[in-house]
């Protein structure tokens, strides 16, 4: 789930960057009625591009999931809700799905095959009590 979502986010950001660039995304967001479009558009591009790459690596998964989930909820309310459910008509189908998946990532975390898990494993290994410590200290760790 993390890898597919990361790839989807990254490619959405890449599409915005290569098709419109930072300024063009701001203009596109303004055309959709997004408040502070000149800031929100480029910021969304960065969240998608960098956040997608981070999810692919499994780094900062809970934070990226929460941030992107909020971005998708904003997109749902500000842009897509009035168009109905189906994405073919500009509706909120995809952004609702992405909000749900990223919320699940924020809650569940990255999984074992991630840089987050590797970092957590190293932290746990360095904070463990030495093997020659008394039994009560080893159990407390």
CSV table of N, CA and C in Angstrom, one decimal, residues 10-81:
chain,number,residue,atom,x,y,z
A,10,UNK,N,4.1,10.5,-6.2
A,10,UNK,CA,5.3,11.0,-6.9
A,10,UNK,C,4.9,11.4,-8.4
A,11,UNK,N,4.2,10.5,-9.0
A,11,UNK,CA,3.8,10.7,-10.4
A,11,UNK,C,2.9,11.9,-10.6
A,12,UNK,N,2.0,12.1,-9.6
A,12,UNK,CA,1.1,13.3,-9.7
A,12,UNK,C,1.9,14.5,-9.6
A,13,UNK,N,2.9,14.5,-8.6
A,13,UNK,CA,3.8,15.7,-8.5
A,13,UNK,C,4.6,15.9,-9.7
A,14,UNK,N,5.2,14.8,-10.3
A,14,UNK,CA,6.0,14.9,-11.5
A,14,UNK,C,5.2,15.5,-12.7
A,15,UNK,N,4.0,15.0,-12.8
A,15,UNK,CA,3.1,15.5,-13.9
A,15,UNK,C,2.9,17.0,-13.7
A,16,UNK,N,2.6,17.5,-12.5
A,16,UNK,CA,2.4,18.9,-12.3
A,16,UNK,C,3.7,19.7,-12.6
A,17,UNK,N,4.9,19.2,-12.2
A,17,UNK,CA,6.1,19.8,-12.4
A,17,UNK,C,6.5,19.9,-13.9
A,18,UNK,N,6.3,18.8,-14.6
A,18,UNK,CA,6.7,18.8,-16.0
A,18,UNK,C,5.7,19.4,-16.9
A,19,UNK,N,4.4,19.4,-16.6
A,19,UNK,CA,3.4,19.9,-17.4
A,19,UNK,C,3.1,21.4,-17.2
A,20,UNK,N,3.3,21.8,-15.9
A,20,UNK,CA,2.9,23.2,-15.6
A,20,UNK,C,4.0,24.0,-14.9
A,21,UNK,N,4.8,23.3,-14.2
A,21,UNK,CA,5.8,24.0,-13.4
A,21,UNK,C,5.1,24.7,-12.2
A,22,UNK,N,6.0,25.3,-11.3
A,22,UNK,CA,5.5,25.8,-10.1
A,22,UNK,C,4.4,26.9,-10.3
A,23,UNK,N,4.8,27.9,-11.2
A,23,UNK,CA,3.8,29.0,-11.5
A,23,UNK,C,2.6,28.5,-12.2
A,24,UNK,N,2.7,27.6,-13.1
A,24,UNK,CA,1.5,27.0,-13.8
A,24,UNK,C,0.6,26.3,-12.8
A,25,UNK,N,1.1,25.6,-11.8
A,25,UNK,CA,0.3,24.9,-10.9
A,25,UNK,C,-0.5,25.9,-10.0
A,26,UNK,N,0.2,27.0,-9.7
A,26,UNK,CA,-0.5,28.0,-8.9
A,26,UNK,C,-1.7,28.6,-9.7
A,27,UNK,N,-1.4,28.9,-11.0
A,27,UNK,CA,-2.5,29.4,-11.9
A,27,UNK,C,-3.6,28.3,-12.0
A,28,UNK,N,-3.3,27.1,-12.2
A,28,UNK,CA,-4.3,26.0,-12.3
A,28,UNK,C,-5.1,26.0,-11.0
A,29,UNK,N,-4.5,26.0,-9.9
A,29,UNK,CA,-5.2,26.0,-8.6
A,29,UNK,C,-6.1,27.3,-8.5
A,30,UNK,N,-5.7,28.4,-8.9
A,30,UNK,CA,-6.5,29.6,-8.9
A,30,UNK,C,-7.7,29.4,-9.8
A,31,UNK,N,-7.6,28.8,-10.9
A,31,UNK,CA,-8.7,28.5,-11.8
A,31,UNK,C,-9.7,27.6,-11.2
A,32,UNK,N,-9.3,26.8,-10.2
A,32,UNK,CA,-10.2,25.9,-9.6
A,32,UNK,C,-10.8,26.5,-8.3
A,33,UNK,N,-10.4,27.7,-8.0
A,33,UNK,CA,-11.0,28.4,-6.8
A,33,UNK,C,-10.3,28.1,-5.5
A,34,UNK,N,-9.1,27.6,-5.6
A,34,UNK,CA,-8.4,27.2,-4.4
A,34,UNK,C,-7.8,28.5,-3.7
A,35,UNK,N,-8.1,28.7,-2.4
A,35,UNK,CA,-7.6,29.9,-1.8
A,35,UNK,C,-6.1,29.9,-1.7
A,36,UNK,N,-5.5,31.1,-1.8
A,36,UNK,CA,-4.0,31.2,-1.8
A,36,UNK,C,-3.3,30.3,-2.8
A,37,UNK,N,-3.9,30.2,-4.0
A,37,UNK,CA,-3.5,29.3,-5.0
A,37,UNK,C,-2.0,29.4,-5.4
A,38,UNK,N,-1.4,30.6,-5.3
A,38,UNK,CA,0.0,30.8,-5.6
A,38,UNK,C,0.9,30.1,-4.6
A,39,UNK,N,0.4,29.8,-3.4
A,39,UNK,CA,1.2,29.1,-2.4
A,39,UNK,C,0.7,27.6,-2.4
A,40,UNK,N,-0.6,27.4,-2.4
A,40,UNK,CA,-1.2,26.1,-2.3
A,40,UNK,C,-0.8,25.2,-3.5
A,41,UNK,N,-0.7,25.7,-4.7
A,41,UNK,CA,-0.4,24.9,-5.8
A,41,UNK,C,1.0,24.4,-5.8
A,42,UNK,N,2.0,25.3,-5.7
A,42,UNK,CA,3.4,24.8,-5.6
A,42,UNK,C,3.7,23.9,-4.4
A,43,UNK,N,3.0,24.3,-3.2
A,43,UNK,CA,3.2,23.5,-2.0
A,43,UNK,C,2.7,22.1,-2.2
A,44,UNK,N,1.5,21.9,-2.9
A,44,UNK,CA,1.0,20.6,-3.2
A,44,UNK,C,1.9,19.8,-4.1
A,45,UNK,N,2.5,20.5,-5.1
A,45,UNK,CA,3.4,19.9,-6.0
A,45,UNK,C,4.6,19.3,-5.2
A,46,UNK,N,5.2,20.1,-4.3
A,46,UNK,CA,6.3,19.6,-3.5
A,46,UNK,C,5.9,18.5,-2.5
A,47,UNK,N,4.7,18.6,-1.9
A,47,UNK,CA,4.2,17.5,-1.0
A,47,UNK,C,4.1,16.2,-1.8
A,48,UNK,N,3.5,16.3,-3.0
A,48,UNK,CA,3.4,15.1,-3.9
A,48,UNK,C,4.7,14.5,-4.3
A,49,UNK,N,5.6,15.4,-4.8
A,49,UNK,CA,6.8,14.9,-5.3
A,49,UNK,C,7.8,14.3,-4.2
A,50,UNK,N,8.0,15.2,-3.2
A,50,UNK,CA,8.9,14.8,-2.1
A,50,UNK,C,8.2,13.7,-1.2
A,51,UNK,N,7.0,13.9,-0.9
A,51,UNK,CA,6.2,13.0,-0.1
A,51,UNK,C,6.1,11.6,-0.8
A,52,UNK,N,5.9,11.6,-2.1
A,52,UNK,CA,5.8,10.3,-2.8
A,52,UNK,C,7.1,9.6,-2.7
A,53,UNK,N,8.3,10.3,-2.9
A,53,UNK,CA,9.6,9.7,-2.9
A,53,UNK,C,9.8,9.2,-1.4
A,54,UNK,N,9.5,9.9,-0.4
A,54,UNK,CA,9.7,9.5,0.9
A,54,UNK,C,8.8,8.2,1.2
A,55,UNK,N,7.6,8.2,0.7
A,55,UNK,CA,6.8,7.0,0.9
A,55,UNK,C,7.4,5.8,0.2
A,56,UNK,N,7.9,6.0,-1.0
A,56,UNK,CA,8.6,4.9,-1.7
A,56,UNK,C,9.7,4.3,-0.8
A,57,UNK,N,10.5,5.2,-0.2
A,57,UNK,CA,11.6,4.7,0.7
A,57,UNK,C,11.1,4.2,2.1
A,58,UNK,N,9.9,4.6,2.4
A,58,UNK,CA,9.4,4.3,3.8
A,58,UNK,C,10.1,5.2,4.8
A,59,UNK,N,10.2,6.4,4.5
A,59,UNK,CA,10.9,7.4,5.5
A,59,UNK,C,9.9,8.5,5.8
A,60,UNK,N,9.6,8.7,7.1
A,60,UNK,CA,8.6,9.7,7.5
A,60,UNK,C,7.2,9.3,7.1
A,61,UNK,N,6.9,8.0,7.1
A,61,UNK,CA,5.7,7.5,6.5
A,61,UNK,C,4.5,8.1,7.3
A,62,UNK,N,4.5,8.1,8.6
A,62,UNK,CA,3.3,8.6,9.3
A,62,UNK,C,3.1,10.0,9.1
A,63,UNK,N,4.1,10.8,9.0
A,63,UNK,CA,4.0,12.3,8.8
A,63,UNK,C,3.5,12.6,7.4
A,64,UNK,N,4.2,11.9,6.4
A,64,UNK,CA,3.8,12.1,5.0
A,64,UNK,C,2.3,11.7,4.8
A,65,UNK,N,1.9,10.5,5.4
A,65,UNK,CA,0.6,10.1,5.3
A,65,UNK,C,-0.4,11.1,5.8
A,66,UNK,N,-0.1,11.6,7.0
A,66,UNK,CA,-1.0,12.6,7.6
A,66,UNK,C,-1.1,13.9,6.8
A,67,UNK,N,0.0,14.4,6.3
A,67,UNK,CA,0.0,15.6,5.5
A,67,UNK,C,-0.7,15.4,4.2
A,68,UNK,N,-0.4,14.4,3.5
A,68,UNK,CA,-1.1,14.1,2.2
A,68,UNK,C,-2.6,13.8,2.4
A,69,UNK,N,-2.9,13.2,3.5
A,69,UNK,CA,-4.3,13.0,3.8
A,69,UNK,C,-5.1,14.3,3.9
A,70,UNK,N,-4.5,15.2,4.6
A,70,UNK,CA,-5.1,16.5,4.8
A,70,UNK,C,-5.2,17.3,3.5
A,71,UNK,N,-4.1,17.2,2.6
A,71,UNK,CA,-4.2,17.8,1.3
A,71,UNK,C,-5.3,17.2,0.5
A,72,UNK,N,-5.5,15.9,0.6
A,72,UNK,CA,-6.6,15.3,-0.2
A,72,UNK,C,-8.0,15.7,0.3
A,73,UNK,N,-8.1,15.8,1.6
A,73,UNK,CA,-9.4,16.3,2.2
A,73,UNK,C,-9.7,17.7,1.7
A,74,UNK,N,-8.6,18.6,1.7
A,74,UNK,CA,-8.8,19.9,1.2
A,74,UNK,C,-9.2,19.9,-0.3
A,75,UNK,N,-8.6,19.0,-1.1
A,75,UNK,CA,-9.0,18.9,-2.5
A,75,UNK,C,-10.4,18.4,-2.6
A,76,UNK,N,-10.8,17.5,-1.8
A,76,UNK,CA,-12.2,17.0,-1.8
A,76,UNK,C,-13.2,18.1,-1.5
A,77,UNK,N,-13.0,18.8,-0.5
A,77,UNK,CA,-13.9,19.9,-0.1
A,77,UNK,C,-13.9,21.1,-1.0
A,78,UNK,N,-12.7,21.6,-1.4
A,78,UNK,CA,-12.6,22.8,-2.1
A,78,UNK,C,-12.9,22.6,-3.6
A,79,UNK,N,-12.5,21.5,-4.2
A,79,UNK,CA,-12.6,21.4,-5.6
A,79,UNK,C,-13.6,20.3,-6.1
A,80,UNK,N,-13.5,19.1,-5.5
A,80,UNK,CA,-14.2,18.0,-6.1
A,80,UNK,C,-15.6,17.6,-5.6
A,81,UNK,N,-15.9,18.1,-4.4
A,81,UNK,CA,-17.2,17.7,-3.8
A,81,UNK,C,-18.4,18.1,-4.6
